């Protein structure tokens, strides 16, 4: 029997507000333990939370970008559970009335572009962090993270392969970062994902029993964990067994998923409306105001690049991976007028230099104007493509404009036909044997003469001009 995977993802994204969701403590990562805390986020009795307006604004942005319905009235609930990293004994989250519902995004699927539905987007607070001491029988708690704002983005079970899940995640990540509402840092936990997966016999409508996978900290690991889990469930089903509903942890070192807890231990959170917080009422005017500040999103940008610059889809994908990279590319094109050549330089040398240095495009030592000018110099024949490689390396190293680099390195290309003809005449006189052989029909000696001219000019002669002149003068 052939099985079809069914996957739904839950993404937690940390919002980039300066202060926490219900108090004015800083959200800065990496501060000394418990230095970013106050009675509100420490869960002291008698304090009241006050909702951060920025958090609502950011969530509305994500809702608009993912085509969700925005619930004009929505509210917070208490999710009750005990854990030492949660001093209040409950997490403030949204439950019955989330801010956004019923949206979706387009993803490059296995064959075509397809829409993955988004069930809901809701706001909630993060919990603290436990640090377990390996040498001393104690655990420490750092509450800097309690009350840091999160949104949870829950997808419909519309995803049908591990690869598609990774593609969906990349798109969600890209949108969050484009909107500048999440820094997207997976290592620091600003972007986390749980994956739900089940199998069903192909053609069957009804879903199978699912497992929930946790603890994947990269796109690649989400994909690997799902690939493993799909195979595991397939073996279970093929052997006539049953998949049980459970939470499983991805073990990166072993490359396997391990059972963590079954359904019997599933939590009962006793959700109820939080009496400390009033209903959030969102006006149409506010939504329109926020809509007015939305940047062009990755997919729109990609389509505009294809249309306006006539570059291949691959190039458009690479160049729109971040807003800063896209801006850099567009500035180069605006100044040099050659979209494909600009794309080759940006995707080639520039990205390679930056990758080697682990640098962001925003810190690129070559300003867009310098790259554009270099491209114009190649076009004008002032330097060859080969020289340009040397120029770009030097520009990257020193930050100097191309003209300065060219002058300092003496890289100016010889384009003066008269001067070059004189050089060729000398070479012909100095190599009478080869000249006679060439004239006698040994055509491949043409290359010998090209080489001699290159050598005499130290590679600075325009190759096209050498060719043209040799064809005229040798016979
Ligand atoms: P929970 O709160 O227990 O995690 P939800 O109903 O909120 O449960 O579902 C969480 C995620 O699981 C959603 O992304 C949903 O699309 C996905 N999901 C639900 N049922 C299945 C299933 N049978 N197989 C795969 N994914 C599923
Ligand atoms: Mg879940
Ligand atoms: Zn606080």
PDB file of N, CA and C in Angstrom, residues 8 24 50 56 85 93 124 175 177 185 214 219 261 269 364 384 386 473:
ATOM      1  N   UNK A   8       1.404  19.345   9.290  1.00  0.00           N
ATOM      2  CA  UNK A   8       0.989  20.698   9.701  1.00  0.00           C
ATOM      3  C   UNK A   8       2.040  21.258  10.641  1.00  0.00           C
ATOM      4  N   UNK A  24       7.523  46.879  30.749  1.00  0.00           N
ATOM      5  CA  UNK A  24       8.470  47.678  29.959  1.00  0.00           C
ATOM      6  C   UNK A  24       9.904  47.140  30.035  1.00  0.00           C
ATOM      7  N   UNK A  50       0.048  45.158  31.131  1.00  0.00           N
ATOM      8  CA  UNK A  50      -0.459  46.164  30.185  1.00  0.00           C
ATOM      9  C   UNK A  50       0.076  45.790  28.810  1.00  0.00           C
ATOM     10  N   UNK A  56       0.828  44.117  18.999  1.00  0.00           N
ATOM     11  CA  UNK A  56      -0.414  43.976  18.222  1.00  0.00           C
ATOM     12  C   UNK A  56      -0.165  44.437  16.786  1.00  0.00           C
ATOM     13  N   UNK A  85      10.083  27.415  35.127  1.00  0.00           N
ATOM     14  CA  UNK A  85      10.431  28.588  34.306  1.00  0.00           C
ATOM     15  C   UNK A  85       9.226  29.509  34.083  1.00  0.00           C
ATOM     16  N   UNK A  93      -1.861  33.682  26.754  1.00  0.00           N
ATOM     17  CA  UNK A  93      -1.847  33.330  25.334  1.00  0.00           C
ATOM     18  C   UNK A  93      -3.212  33.691  24.761  1.00  0.00           C
ATOM     19  N   UNK A 124       1.316  35.598  22.256  1.00  0.00           N
ATOM     20  CA  UNK A 124       1.494  35.020  23.586  1.00  0.00           C
ATOM     21  C   UNK A 124       2.823  35.452  24.173  1.00  0.00           C
ATOM     22  N   UNK A 175       9.170  36.071   5.214  1.00  0.00           N
ATOM     23  CA  UNK A 175       8.150  37.113   5.384  1.00  0.00           C
ATOM     24  C   UNK A 175       8.361  37.845   6.716  1.00  0.00           C
ATOM     25  N   UNK A 177      11.074  38.220   8.422  1.00  0.00           N
ATOM     26  CA  UNK A 177      12.279  39.041   8.383  1.00  0.00           C
ATOM     27  C   UNK A 177      12.072  40.260   7.465  1.00  0.00           C
ATOM     28  N   UNK A 185      16.502  34.623  13.989  1.00  0.00           N
ATOM     29  CA  UNK A 185      17.663  33.863  14.447  1.00  0.00           C
ATOM     30  C   UNK A 185      17.238  32.533  15.085  1.00  0.00           C
ATOM     31  N   UNK A 214       9.420  17.794  18.006  1.00  0.00           N
ATOM     32  CA  UNK A 214       9.986  19.010  18.606  1.00  0.00           C
ATOM     33  C   UNK A 214      11.505  18.948  18.569  1.00  0.00           C
ATOM     34  N   UNK A 219      16.215  24.642   9.401  1.00  0.00           N
ATOM     35  CA  UNK A 219      15.313  24.186   8.333  1.00  0.00           C
ATOM     36  C   UNK A 219      15.658  22.761   7.935  1.00  0.00           C
ATOM     37  N   UNK A 261       6.572  11.938  25.185  1.00  0.00           N
ATOM     38  CA  UNK A 261       5.410  11.674  26.023  1.00  0.00           C
ATOM     39  C   UNK A 261       4.232  11.278  25.145  1.00  0.00           C
ATOM     40  N   UNK A 269      -4.817  22.144  29.967  1.00  0.00           N
ATOM     41  CA  UNK A 269      -4.365  23.472  30.384  1.00  0.00           C
ATOM     42  C   UNK A 269      -5.429  24.325  31.073  1.00  0.00           C
ATOM     43  N   UNK A 364      28.889  45.381   3.143  1.00  0.00           N
ATOM     44  CA  UNK A 364      29.748  45.121   1.982  1.00  0.00           C
ATOM     45  C   UNK A 364      30.646  46.327   1.721  1.00  0.00           C
ATOM     46  N   UNK A 384      39.222  44.391 -19.076  1.00  0.00           N
ATOM     47  CA  UNK A 384      38.663  43.113 -19.520  1.00  0.00           C
ATOM     48  C   UNK A 384      37.940  42.456 -18.351  1.00  0.00           C
ATOM     49  N   UNK A 386      38.604  39.663 -17.164  1.00  0.00           N
ATOM     50  CA  UNK A 386      39.622  39.062 -16.310  1.00  0.00           C
ATOM     51  C   UNK A 386      40.207  40.099 -15.350  1.00  0.00           C
ATOM     52  N   UNK A 473      46.273  41.195 -40.140  1.00  0.00           N
ATOM     53  CA  UNK A 473      47.703  41.336 -40.404  1.00  0.00           C
ATOM     54  C   UNK A 473      48.459  40.052 -40.723  1.00  0.00           C
TER      55      UNK A 473
END
